[in-house]
mmCIF file of C-alpha atoms in Angstrom:
data_model
loop_
_atom_site.group_PDB
_atom_site.id
_atom_site.type_symbol
_atom_site.label_atom_id
_atom_site.label_comp_id
_atom_site.label_asym_id
_atom_site.label_seq_id
_atom_site.Cartn_x
_atom_site.Cartn_y
_atom_site.Cartn_z
ATOM 1 C CA MET A 1 -102.474 83.576 -8.814
ATOM 2 C CA PRO A 2 -100.433 82.222 -11.523
ATOM 3 C CA PHE A 3 -98.119 79.400 -10.161
ATOM 4 C CA ARG A 4 -95.161 80.774 -11.848
ATOM 5 C CA LEU A 5 -95.157 83.670 -9.367
ATOM 6 C CA ALA A 6 -93.949 81.121 -6.885
ATOM 7 C CA ALA A 7 -90.524 81.704 -8.131
ATOM 8 C CA LEU A 8 -90.820 85.522 -7.316
ATOM 9 C CA ILE A 9 -92.424 84.825 -4.039
ATOM 10 C CA LEU A 10 -89.295 82.456 -3.084
ATOM 11 C CA ALA A 11 -86.795 84.815 -4.062
ATOM 12 C CA ILE A 12 -88.777 87.691 -2.246
ATOM 13 C CA PHE A 13 -88.892 85.397 0.740
ATOM 14 C CA CYS A 14 -85.109 85.078 0.643
ATOM 15 C CA VAL A 15 -84.611 88.714 0.252
ATOM 16 C CA GLY A 16 -86.999 89.524 3.180
ATOM 17 C CA THR A 17 -85.410 87.026 5.558
ATOM 18 C CA ALA A 18 -82.116 88.377 5.048
ATOM 19 C CA GLU A 19 -83.405 92.016 5.589
ATOM 20 C CA LEU A 20 -85.583 91.321 8.734
ATOM 21 C CA SER A 21 -83.644 88.351 10.358
ATOM 22 C CA PRO A 22 -81.338 90.414 12.507
ATOM 23 C CA SER A 23 -84.164 92.084 14.284
ATOM 24 C CA GLY A 24 -84.963 88.546 15.559
ATOM 25 C CA MET A 25 -81.488 87.879 16.950
ATOM 26 C CA LEU A 26 -80.075 91.164 18.351
ATOM 27 C CA ASP A 27 -79.349 89.480 21.645
ATOM 28 C CA ASP A 28 -77.333 86.852 20.047
ATOM 29 C CA LEU A 29 -75.551 89.192 17.726
ATOM 30 C CA SER A 30 -74.807 91.369 20.650
ATOM 31 C CA ALA A 31 -73.350 88.761 22.832
ATOM 32 C CA ASP A 32 -71.095 86.928 20.224
ATOM 33 C CA LEU A 33 -69.753 90.053 18.715
ATOM 34 C CA ALA A 34 -69.271 91.926 21.876
ATOM 35 C CA VAL A 35 -71.372 94.941 20.772
ATOM 36 C CA SER A 36 -74.391 96.600 22.617
ATOM 37 C CA ILE A 37 -77.882 95.850 21.173
ATOM 38 C CA ALA A 38 -78.247 99.339 19.884
ATOM 39 C CA THR A 39 -75.028 98.703 17.930
ATOM 40 C CA ALA A 40 -76.158 95.410 16.390
ATOM 41 C CA GLY A 41 -79.326 97.368 15.510
ATOM 42 C CA LEU A 42 -77.066 99.270 13.092
ATOM 43 C CA LEU A 43 -77.001 96.204 10.881
ATOM 44 C CA VAL A 44 -80.684 96.965 10.149
ATOM 45 C CA THR A 45 -79.789 100.680 9.810
ATOM 46 C CA ALA A 46 -77.091 100.257 7.463
ATOM 47 C CA TYR A 47 -79.194 98.048 5.366
ATOM 48 C CA ALA A 48 -81.880 100.453 5.192
ATOM 49 C CA LEU A 49 -79.551 103.321 4.329
ATOM 50 C CA THR A 50 -77.790 101.395 1.614
ATOM 51 C CA MET A 51 -81.304 100.751 0.018
ATOM 52 C CA VAL A 52 -81.981 104.425 -0.124
ATOM 53 C CA VAL A 53 -78.910 105.110 -2.166
ATOM 54 C CA GLY A 54 -78.437 101.852 -3.961
ATOM 55 C CA GLY A 55 -81.746 101.375 -5.136
ATOM 56 C CA PRO A 56 -82.303 104.331 -7.565
ATOM 57 C CA ALA A 57 -78.374 104.008 -8.653
ATOM 58 C CA VAL A 58 -78.767 100.456 -9.688
ATOM 59 C CA THR A 59 -82.042 101.028 -11.114
ATOM 60 C CA ALA A 60 -80.777 103.893 -13.347
ATOM 61 C CA LEU A 61 -77.724 101.711 -14.353
ATOM 62 C CA THR A 62 -79.828 98.697 -15.343
ATOM 63 C CA THR A 63 -82.843 100.327 -17.065
ATOM 64 C CA ARG A 64 -81.887 98.720 -20.447
ATOM 65 C CA VAL A 65 -81.443 95.300 -19.231
ATOM 66 C CA ARG A 66 -84.062 92.678 -20.013
ATOM 67 C CA ARG A 67 -86.150 92.072 -16.874
ATOM 68 C CA LYS A 68 -85.435 88.208 -16.515
ATOM 69 C CA THR A 69 -81.752 88.682 -16.928
ATOM 70 C CA LEU A 70 -81.725 91.516 -14.294
ATOM 71 C CA LEU A 71 -83.714 89.291 -11.790
ATOM 72 C CA VAL A 72 -81.056 86.660 -12.165
ATOM 73 C CA ALA A 73 -78.015 89.015 -11.906
ATOM 74 C CA LEU A 74 -79.587 90.759 -8.910
ATOM 75 C CA LEU A 75 -80.251 87.409 -7.189
ATOM 76 C CA ALA A 76 -76.666 86.221 -7.829
ATOM 77 C CA VAL A 77 -75.380 89.470 -6.057
ATOM 78 C CA PHE A 78 -77.644 88.627 -3.141
ATOM 79 C CA VAL A 79 -76.270 85.264 -2.727
ATOM 80 C CA LEU A 80 -72.742 86.701 -2.758
ATOM 81 C CA GLY A 81 -73.562 89.017 0.094
ATOM 82 C CA ASN A 82 -75.357 86.488 2.148
ATOM 83 C CA ALA A 83 -72.351 84.059 1.682
ATOM 84 C CA VAL A 84 -70.045 86.837 3.233
ATOM 85 C CA CYS A 85 -72.347 87.293 6.074
ATOM 86 C CA ALA A 86 -72.242 83.605 6.684
ATOM 87 C CA LEU A 87 -68.616 83.408 6.783
ATOM 88 C CA ALA A 88 -68.096 86.708 8.666
ATOM 89 C CA PRO A 89 -65.471 86.558 11.375
ATOM 90 C CA GLY A 90 -66.715 89.887 12.842
ATOM 91 C CA PHE A 91 -68.856 92.792 12.954
ATOM 92 C CA GLY A 92 -67.221 94.634 10.244
ATOM 93 C CA VAL A 93 -67.280 91.850 7.633
ATOM 94 C CA LEU A 94 -70.914 91.213 8.507
ATOM 95 C CA MET A 95 -71.545 94.721 7.832
ATOM 96 C CA ALA A 96 -69.833 94.630 4.724
ATOM 97 C CA GLY A 97 -72.013 91.656 3.651
ATOM 98 C CA ARG A 98 -75.175 93.327 4.653
ATOM 99 C CA VAL A 99 -74.194 96.510 2.388
ATOM 100 C CA VAL A 100 -73.658 94.141 -0.730
ATOM 101 C CA THR A 101 -77.086 92.606 -0.191
ATOM 102 C CA ALA A 102 -78.908 95.711 0.503
ATOM 103 C CA ALA A 103 -77.475 97.545 -2.803
ATOM 104 C CA VAL A 104 -79.723 95.291 -4.994
ATOM 105 C CA HIS A 105 -82.696 95.027 -2.712
ATOM 106 C CA GLY A 106 -84.741 97.878 -3.963
ATOM 107 C CA THR A 107 -84.255 97.323 -7.645
ATOM 108 C CA PHE A 108 -84.988 93.558 -7.255
ATOM 109 C CA MET A 109 -88.149 94.181 -5.429
ATOM 110 C CA ALA A 110 -89.442 96.651 -7.887
ATOM 111 C CA VAL A 111 -88.764 94.522 -10.854
ATOM 112 C CA CYS A 112 -90.347 91.634 -9.162
ATOM 113 C CA VAL A 113 -93.621 93.789 -8.403
ATOM 114 C CA VAL A 114 -93.712 95.087 -12.032
ATOM 115 C CA THR A 115 -93.169 91.560 -13.436
ATOM 116 C CA ALA A 116 -95.941 90.092 -11.317
ATOM 117 C CA GLY A 117 -98.379 93.135 -12.479
ATOM 118 C CA ASN A 118 -97.568 92.020 -16.023
ATOM 119 C CA MET A 119 -98.264 88.311 -15.250
ATOM 120 C CA VAL A 120 -101.474 88.861 -13.407
ATOM 121 C CA GLY A 121 -102.951 91.508 -15.751
ATOM 122 C CA ALA A 122 -104.166 95.260 -15.821
ATOM 123 C CA GLY A 123 -106.459 96.493 -13.135
ATOM 124 C CA LYS A 124 -105.033 94.330 -10.422
ATOM 125 C CA GLY A 125 -102.170 96.566 -9.178
ATOM 126 C CA GLY A 126 -103.081 95.940 -5.580
ATOM 127 C CA GLY A 127 -103.348 92.372 -5.923
ATOM 128 C CA ALA A 128 -100.068 92.150 -7.670
ATOM 129 C CA VAL A 129 -98.128 93.895 -4.890
ATOM 130 C CA ALA A 130 -99.996 91.650 -2.399
ATOM 131 C CA ALA A 131 -98.957 88.611 -4.213
ATOM 132 C CA THR A 132 -95.308 89.476 -4.062
ATOM 133 C CA GLN A 133 -95.692 90.975 -0.632
ATOM 134 C CA LEU A 134 -96.641 87.275 0.229
ATOM 135 C CA GLY A 135 -92.904 86.486 0.101
ATOM 136 C CA ILE A 136 -92.059 89.147 2.750
ATOM 137 C CA ASN A 137 -95.043 87.608 5.040
ATOM 138 C CA LEU A 138 -93.388 84.231 4.500
ATOM 139 C CA ALA A 139 -90.360 85.780 5.581
ATOM 140 C CA THR A 140 -91.867 87.049 8.718
ATOM 141 C CA VAL A 141 -93.686 83.806 9.666
ATOM 142 C CA LEU A 142 -91.084 81.439 8.809
ATOM 143 C CA GLY A 143 -87.780 83.222 7.937
ATOM 144 C CA VAL A 144 -87.378 85.492 11.060
ATOM 145 C CA PRO A 145 -88.411 82.697 13.612
ATOM 146 C CA MET A 146 -86.057 80.396 11.845
ATOM 147 C CA GLY A 147 -83.242 82.729 11.974
ATOM 148 C CA SER A 148 -84.098 83.285 15.726
ATOM 149 C CA PHE A 149 -84.155 79.638 16.537
ATOM 150 C CA LEU A 150 -80.868 79.000 14.469
ATOM 151 C CA ALA A 151 -79.046 81.702 16.136
ATOM 152 C CA GLN A 152 -79.985 80.375 19.538
ATOM 153 C CA HIS A 153 -79.360 76.672 18.863
ATOM 154 C CA TYR A 154 -76.403 76.863 16.460
ATOM 155 C CA ASP A 155 -74.958 80.166 15.431
ATOM 156 C CA TRP A 156 -76.285 83.517 14.105
ATOM 157 C CA ARG A 157 -74.331 82.805 10.930
ATOM 158 C CA ALA A 158 -76.365 79.798 10.059
ATOM 159 C CA PRO A 159 -79.485 81.777 8.969
ATOM 160 C CA PHE A 160 -77.510 83.695 6.287
ATOM 161 C CA GLY A 161 -76.033 80.454 4.971
ATOM 162 C CA VAL A 162 -79.543 78.849 4.655
ATOM 163 C CA VAL A 163 -80.751 81.982 2.905
ATOM 164 C CA ALA A 164 -77.950 81.988 0.471
ATOM 165 C CA ALA A 165 -78.692 78.404 -0.450
ATOM 166 C CA LEU A 166 -82.583 79.015 -1.027
ATOM 167 C CA ALA A 167 -81.679 81.968 -3.125
ATOM 168 C CA THR A 168 -79.464 79.812 -5.210
ATOM 169 C CA VAL A 169 -82.573 77.523 -5.708
ATOM 170 C CA ALA A 170 -84.885 80.476 -6.553
ATOM 171 C CA ILE A 171 -82.269 81.639 -9.267
ATOM 172 C CA GLY A 172 -83.040 78.207 -11.025
ATOM 173 C CA LEU A 173 -86.711 78.530 -10.662
ATOM 174 C CA VAL A 174 -86.876 82.305 -12.238
ATOM 175 C CA LEU A 175 -84.770 80.947 -15.223
ATOM 176 C CA ALA A 176 -87.431 78.198 -15.396
ATOM 177 C CA TRP A 177 -90.873 79.849 -14.876
ATOM 178 C CA VAL A 178 -90.788 83.654 -15.201
ATOM 179 C CA PRO A 179 -91.410 84.898 -18.608
ATOM 180 C CA ASP A 180 -88.842 87.129 -20.332
ATOM 181 C CA THR A 181 -89.800 90.537 -21.055
ATOM 182 C CA PRO A 182 -87.851 93.310 -22.752
ATOM 183 C CA ALA A 183 -86.350 96.117 -20.829
ATOM 184 C CA PRO A 184 -88.308 99.642 -20.949
ATOM 185 C CA THR A 185 -87.953 101.403 -24.105
ATOM 186 C CA VAL A 186 -87.725 104.798 -22.342
ATOM 187 C CA SER A 187 -84.624 105.986 -20.620
ATOM 188 C CA ALA A 188 -84.195 106.558 -16.884
ATOM 189 C CA ALA A 189 -84.308 110.403 -17.463
ATOM 190 C CA HIS A 190 -87.713 110.141 -18.940
ATOM 191 C CA GLU A 191 -88.969 108.176 -16.048
ATOM 192 C CA ALA A 192 -87.281 110.379 -13.668
ATOM 193 C CA ARG A 193 -89.893 113.093 -15.072
ATOM 194 C CA VAL A 194 -92.910 111.648 -12.717
ATOM 195 C CA PHE A 195 -91.146 112.954 -9.672
ATOM 196 C CA ARG A 196 -92.005 116.537 -10.721
ATOM 197 C CA ARG A 197 -95.797 115.564 -9.599
ATOM 198 C CA PRO A 198 -96.333 116.605 -5.930
ATOM 199 C CA SER A 199 -98.669 113.549 -5.448
ATOM 200 C CA VAL A 200 -95.637 111.403 -6.170
ATOM 201 C CA TRP A 201 -93.452 113.134 -3.796
ATOM 202 C CA GLY A 202 -96.109 113.153 -1.148
ATOM 203 C CA THR A 203 -96.717 109.352 -1.283
ATOM 204 C CA VAL A 204 -92.865 108.663 -0.957
ATOM 205 C CA GLY A 205 -92.887 110.961 1.977
ATOM 206 C CA ALA A 206 -95.847 109.233 3.628
ATOM 207 C CA THR A 207 -94.002 105.964 2.973
ATOM 208 C CA VAL A 208 -90.835 107.204 4.916
ATOM 209 C CA LEU A 209 -92.847 108.251 7.929
ATOM 210 C CA CYS A 210 -95.016 105.038 8.087
ATOM 211 C CA SER A 211 -92.135 102.868 7.399
ATOM 212 C CA ALA A 212 -90.105 104.643 10.027
ATOM 213 C CA GLY A 213 -92.929 104.040 12.545
ATOM 214 C CA MET A 214 -92.935 100.442 11.486
ATOM 215 C CA PHE A 215 -89.177 99.752 11.991
ATOM 216 C CA THR A 216 -88.909 101.657 15.195
ATOM 217 C CA LEU A 217 -90.959 98.928 16.667
ATOM 218 C CA ILE A 218 -90.137 95.869 14.322
ATOM 219 C CA THR A 219 -86.249 96.349 15.157
ATOM 220 C CA TYR A 220 -86.754 96.388 18.869
ATOM 221 C CA MET A 221 -89.861 94.310 19.278
ATOM 222 C CA VAL A 222 -87.666 91.122 20.745
ATOM 223 C CA PRO A 223 -86.048 93.410 23.586
ATOM 224 C CA LEU A 224 -89.586 94.784 24.098
ATOM 225 C CA LEU A 225 -90.867 91.254 24.695
ATOM 226 C CA THR A 226 -88.130 90.057 26.890
ATOM 227 C CA GLY A 227 -86.878 93.103 28.677
ATOM 228 C CA VAL A 228 -90.091 94.836 29.229
ATOM 229 C CA GLY A 229 -92.720 91.986 28.877
ATOM 230 C CA GLY A 230 -90.560 89.621 30.801
ATOM 231 C CA LEU A 231 -91.083 86.859 28.291
ATOM 232 C CA PRO A 232 -88.579 83.985 28.518
ATOM 233 C CA ARG A 233 -86.367 83.984 25.309
ATOM 234 C CA ARG A 234 -87.435 80.326 24.345
ATOM 235 C CA TRP A 235 -91.012 81.787 23.760
ATOM 236 C CA VAL A 236 -89.658 84.264 21.126
ATOM 237 C CA PRO A 237 -89.680 82.029 18.009
ATOM 238 C CA ALA A 238 -93.355 81.175 18.724
ATOM 239 C CA VAL A 239 -94.277 84.861 19.228
ATOM 240 C CA LEU A 240 -92.533 85.651 15.924
ATOM 241 C CA LEU A 241 -94.401 82.767 14.247
ATOM 242 C CA ALA A 242 -97.623 84.091 15.391
ATOM 243 C CA TYR A 243 -96.414 87.816 14.439
ATOM 244 C CA GLY A 244 -95.843 86.451 10.859
ATOM 245 C CA LEU A 245 -99.165 84.633 10.697
ATOM 246 C CA GLY A 246 -100.643 88.076 11.456
ATOM 247 C CA SER A 247 -98.658 89.547 8.641
ATOM 248 C CA ILE A 248 -100.124 87.109 6.066
ATOM 249 C CA VAL A 249 -103.732 88.007 7.184
ATOM 250 C CA GLY A 250 -102.858 91.784 6.865
ATOM 251 C CA ASN A 251 -101.305 91.292 3.628
ATOM 252 C CA LEU A 252 -104.408 89.502 2.184
ATOM 253 C CA LEU A 253 -106.615 92.204 3.464
ATOM 254 C CA GLY A 254 -104.545 94.995 2.506
ATOM 255 C CA GLY A 255 -104.513 93.827 -1.135
ATOM 256 C CA ARG A 256 -108.159 93.698 -1.381
ATOM 257 C CA PHE A 257 -108.591 96.922 0.294
ATOM 258 C CA ALA A 258 -106.145 98.652 -2.050
ATOM 259 C CA ASP A 259 -107.976 97.271 -5.058
ATOM 260 C CA ARG A 260 -111.355 98.635 -3.815
ATOM 261 C CA GLY A 261 -110.055 102.029 -3.327
ATOM 262 C CA ILE A 262 -106.251 102.955 -2.558
ATOM 263 C CA ASP A 263 -106.642 106.441 -1.149
ATOM 264 C CA ARG A 264 -109.234 105.289 1.499
ATOM 265 C CA ALA A 265 -107.292 102.090 2.314
ATOM 266 C CA VAL A 266 -104.137 103.937 2.815
ATOM 267 C CA GLY A 267 -105.878 106.680 5.113
ATOM 268 C CA GLN A 268 -107.837 104.185 7.285
ATOM 269 C CA LEU A 269 -104.909 101.806 7.547
ATOM 270 C CA SER A 270 -102.262 104.525 8.486
ATOM 271 C CA TRP A 271 -104.565 105.692 11.294
ATOM 272 C CA ALA A 272 -105.212 102.065 12.339
ATOM 273 C CA LEU A 273 -101.473 101.148 12.643
ATOM 274 C CA THR A 274 -101.079 104.485 14.777
ATOM 275 C CA ALA A 275 -103.764 103.235 17.256
ATOM 276 C CA VAL A 276 -102.195 99.635 17.256
ATOM 277 C CA CYS A 277 -98.652 101.199 18.138
ATOM 278 C CA LEU A 278 -100.349 102.895 21.259
ATOM 279 C CA LEU A 279 -101.898 99.451 22.024
ATOM 280 C CA VAL A 280 -98.600 97.819 22.023
ATOM 281 C CA TRP A 281 -97.268 100.765 24.461
ATOM 282 C CA LEU A 282 -100.181 100.070 26.900
ATOM 283 C CA LEU A 283 -99.874 96.182 26.858
ATOM 284 C CA ALA A 284 -96.151 95.735 26.489
ATOM 285 C CA PRO A 285 -95.428 95.154 30.328
ATOM 286 C CA TYR A 286 -97.904 92.189 30.502
ATOM 287 C CA GLY A 287 -96.245 89.329 28.704
ATOM 288 C CA LEU A 288 -98.615 87.453 26.526
ATOM 289 C CA ALA A 289 -100.891 90.633 26.194
ATOM 290 C CA GLY A 290 -98.149 92.610 24.629
ATOM 291 C CA ALA A 291 -97.197 89.719 22.412
ATOM 292 C CA PHE A 292 -100.756 89.569 21.218
ATOM 293 C CA ALA A 293 -100.720 93.259 20.534
ATOM 294 C CA LEU A 294 -97.593 92.791 18.508
ATOM 295 C CA VAL A 295 -99.543 90.371 16.359
ATOM 296 C CA LEU A 296 -102.111 92.913 15.836
ATOM 297 C CA PHE A 297 -99.154 95.387 14.957
ATOM 298 C CA SER A 298 -97.900 92.875 12.261
ATOM 299 C CA LEU A 299 -101.518 92.694 10.886
ATOM 300 C CA ALA A 300 -101.813 96.480 10.764
ATOM 301 C CA THR A 301 -98.345 96.961 9.243
ATOM 302 C CA PHE A 302 -98.702 94.529 6.338
ATOM 303 C CA ALA A 303 -102.313 95.451 5.642
ATOM 304 C CA LEU A 304 -100.730 99.144 4.844
ATOM 305 C CA ILE A 305 -97.791 98.154 2.681
ATOM 306 C CA PRO A 306 -99.750 97.108 -0.352
ATOM 307 C CA GLY A 307 -101.527 100.264 -0.419
ATOM 308 C CA LEU A 308 -98.540 102.416 -0.182
ATOM 309 C CA GLN A 309 -96.930 100.408 -2.983
ATOM 310 C CA ALA A 310 -100.132 100.497 -5.043
ATOM 311 C CA LYS A 311 -100.653 104.261 -4.507
ATOM 312 C CA VAL A 312 -97.210 105.288 -5.900
ATOM 313 C CA LEU A 313 -97.924 102.776 -8.797
ATOM 314 C CA THR A 314 -101.026 104.828 -9.399
ATOM 315 C CA GLU A 315 -99.478 108.146 -9.203
ATOM 316 C CA ALA A 316 -96.692 107.235 -11.477
ATOM 317 C CA SER A 317 -98.083 104.380 -13.622
ATOM 318 C CA ASP A 318 -95.878 105.598 -16.625
ATOM 319 C CA ALA A 319 -92.672 104.861 -14.888
ATOM 320 C CA PRO A 320 -93.275 101.917 -12.696
ATOM 321 C CA THR A 321 -89.805 100.465 -12.076
ATOM 322 C CA LEU A 322 -88.140 103.768 -11.037
ATOM 323 C CA SER A 323 -91.034 104.966 -8.880
ATOM 324 C CA LEU A 324 -91.395 101.756 -7.161
ATOM 325 C CA THR A 325 -87.538 101.658 -6.407
ATOM 326 C CA ALA A 326 -87.824 105.036 -5.244
ATOM 327 C CA ASN A 327 -90.644 103.851 -2.875
ATOM 328 C CA MET A 328 -88.648 100.917 -1.833
ATOM 329 C CA SER A 329 -85.865 103.532 -0.849
ATOM 330 C CA ALA A 330 -88.512 105.288 1.033
ATOM 331 C CA PHE A 331 -89.216 102.134 2.868
ATOM 332 C CA GLY A 332 -85.453 101.912 3.361
ATOM 333 C CA LEU A 333 -85.004 105.604 4.698
ATOM 334 C CA GLY A 334 -87.976 104.937 6.954
ATOM 335 C CA ALA A 335 -86.393 101.595 8.386
ATOM 336 C CA ALA A 336 -83.140 103.512 9.002
ATOM 337 C CA LEU A 337 -84.859 106.388 10.675
ATOM 338 C CA GLY A 338 -87.017 104.085 12.560
ATOM 339 C CA SER A 339 -84.309 101.562 13.712
ATOM 340 C CA TRP A 340 -81.927 104.687 14.721
ATOM 341 C CA LEU A 341 -84.981 106.175 16.810
ATOM 342 C CA GLY A 342 -85.653 102.794 18.357
ATOM 343 C CA GLY A 343 -82.044 102.753 19.445
ATOM 344 C CA LEU A 344 -81.951 106.107 20.637
ATOM 345 C CA LEU A 345 -85.068 105.305 22.770
ATOM 346 C CA THR A 346 -83.762 102.079 24.146
ATOM 347 C CA GLU A 347 -80.559 103.763 25.353
ATOM 348 C CA SER A 348 -82.227 106.755 26.796
ATOM 349 C CA ALA A 349 -83.884 107.071 30.208
ATOM 350 C CA ALA A 350 -87.155 105.959 28.900
ATOM 351 C CA GLY A 351 -85.705 102.912 27.768
ATOM 352 C CA THR A 352 -87.438 100.192 25.495
ATOM 353 C CA ARG A 353 -90.701 100.788 26.928
ATOM 354 C CA ALA A 354 -90.954 103.989 24.998
ATOM 355 C CA VAL A 355 -90.204 102.411 21.458
ATOM 356 C CA PRO A 356 -94.024 102.125 20.801
ATOM 357 C CA VAL A 357 -94.796 105.807 21.437
ATOM 358 C CA GLY A 358 -92.196 106.773 19.044
ATOM 359 C CA ALA A 359 -93.683 104.270 16.658
ATOM 360 C CA ALA A 360 -97.112 105.807 17.024
ATOM 361 C CA ALA A 361 -95.507 109.419 16.365
ATOM 362 C CA LEU A 362 -94.144 108.540 13.181
ATOM 363 C CA THR A 363 -97.032 106.722 11.831
ATOM 364 C CA ALA A 364 -99.556 109.525 12.918
ATOM 365 C CA SER A 365 -97.245 111.857 10.971
ATOM 366 C CA GLY A 366 -97.508 109.596 7.857
ATOM 367 C CA ALA A 367 -101.142 109.589 8.293
ATOM 368 C CA LEU A 368 -101.674 113.293 8.557
ATOM 369 C CA LEU A 369 -99.611 113.399 5.305
ATOM 370 C CA VAL A 370 -101.837 110.960 3.588
ATOM 371 C CA LEU A 371 -105.012 113.048 4.672
ATOM 372 C CA GLY A 372 -103.399 116.163 3.079
ATOM 373 C CA LEU A 373 -102.753 114.214 -0.116
ATOM 374 C CA ARG A 374 -106.337 113.198 -0.215
ATOM 375 C CA ARG A 375 -107.544 116.686 0.177
ATOM 376 C CA ALA A 376 -105.192 118.120 -2.390
ATOM 377 C CA ALA A 377 -106.402 115.408 -4.934
ATOM 378 C CA ARG A 378 -110.058 116.386 -4.455
ATOM 379 C CA ARG A 379 -109.044 119.901 -5.195
ATOM 380 C CA THR A 380 -107.061 118.729 -8.301
ATOM 381 C CA PRO A 381 -108.536 115.602 -9.623
ATOM 382 C CA GLN A 382 -106.055 112.969 -11.075
ATOM 383 C CA THR A 383 -106.690 111.252 -14.433
ATOM 384 C CA LEU A 384 -103.907 108.692 -14.276
ATOM 385 C CA PRO A 385 -104.979 104.889 -14.689
ATOM 386 C CA ILE A 386 -104.804 102.550 -11.615
ATOM 387 C CA ALA A 387 -102.796 100.025 -13.102
ATOM 388 C CA VAL A 388 -99.422 98.385 -13.390
ATOM 389 C CA SER A 389 -98.185 99.495 -16.726
ATOM 390 C CA PRO A 390 -96.490 96.756 -18.697
ATOM 391 C CA GLU A 391 -92.699 97.488 -19.557
ATOM 392 C CA ARG A 392 -93.119 97.085 -23.281
#
């Protein structure tokens, strides 16, 4: 892996930490802001919904901007949004900062993946996705536990301030290390034609459903650990650290599986994620056993993500940035749906205990859609290349 990818990995670490950290400190946000846990969970939902709308809009508006310039500009907006969160006096301002940050998330991640693909070479689409996904893994293994620790011992605003500072460092590294590439020569309208293909829409739909299953559980895994499993809150950062380690292993395995056969990898791993969600439901009341099941959940989740990203690149290799942004929006829509459903289940008579069952139902729906896509592909063979197309 080229060392210059470290600049992108650090930047993605910051973006991933900002996105995921509220899920690790819902209790602290709820107590300090005097809102319910489900209301605090709306910080995840609103972020995701903003990604859905903001990603394609920002991508369409910035199609002709040089890639390196665009990365730096998007990171600058990200720093601004997190500074607002760090200084927020209440829930409303905090939500506004989250919206600003989320607006650039999808485009930034898509440009990072395409840039990484150009840096590692053709034929390594899954590996390129996995390399950039390492930033999200590090956010899970370090960023989310860090946010939980700082929120418990200092203030929930501290993690946002730390992320803003690190993202400023990332801007300098991008300027120094990331090669400059020209903007695509094709227009956004031309790239949008790929969405006439049913296989592209099907892949995006599968991403929505699988992401919804992931975030139903991710958003409420801490209340599941403490409220259902009875784990002391001081143990939560350690469990989140183990969860993050599982995500790194899953990401490495997922990238390799995707490079060997994307369709098979996505199909098998989506069913594996469904099974693990049910295992979490089974073991959730048993403390450490439930924590172990959540580590397996992180492994299955992050093994599936590279395949979903690589598959949309396969189906729309002639429009990589827009198709990836759309898939990021699909992750955002799924995250919004999942966090909303998790909140409904938490406040229902079934309680937090039912959250893993809802997650399993959504991921099973995604797995069924993936199965349908595979069968359709067998009837109508695809001839598109499996590669990340350079934006030249």
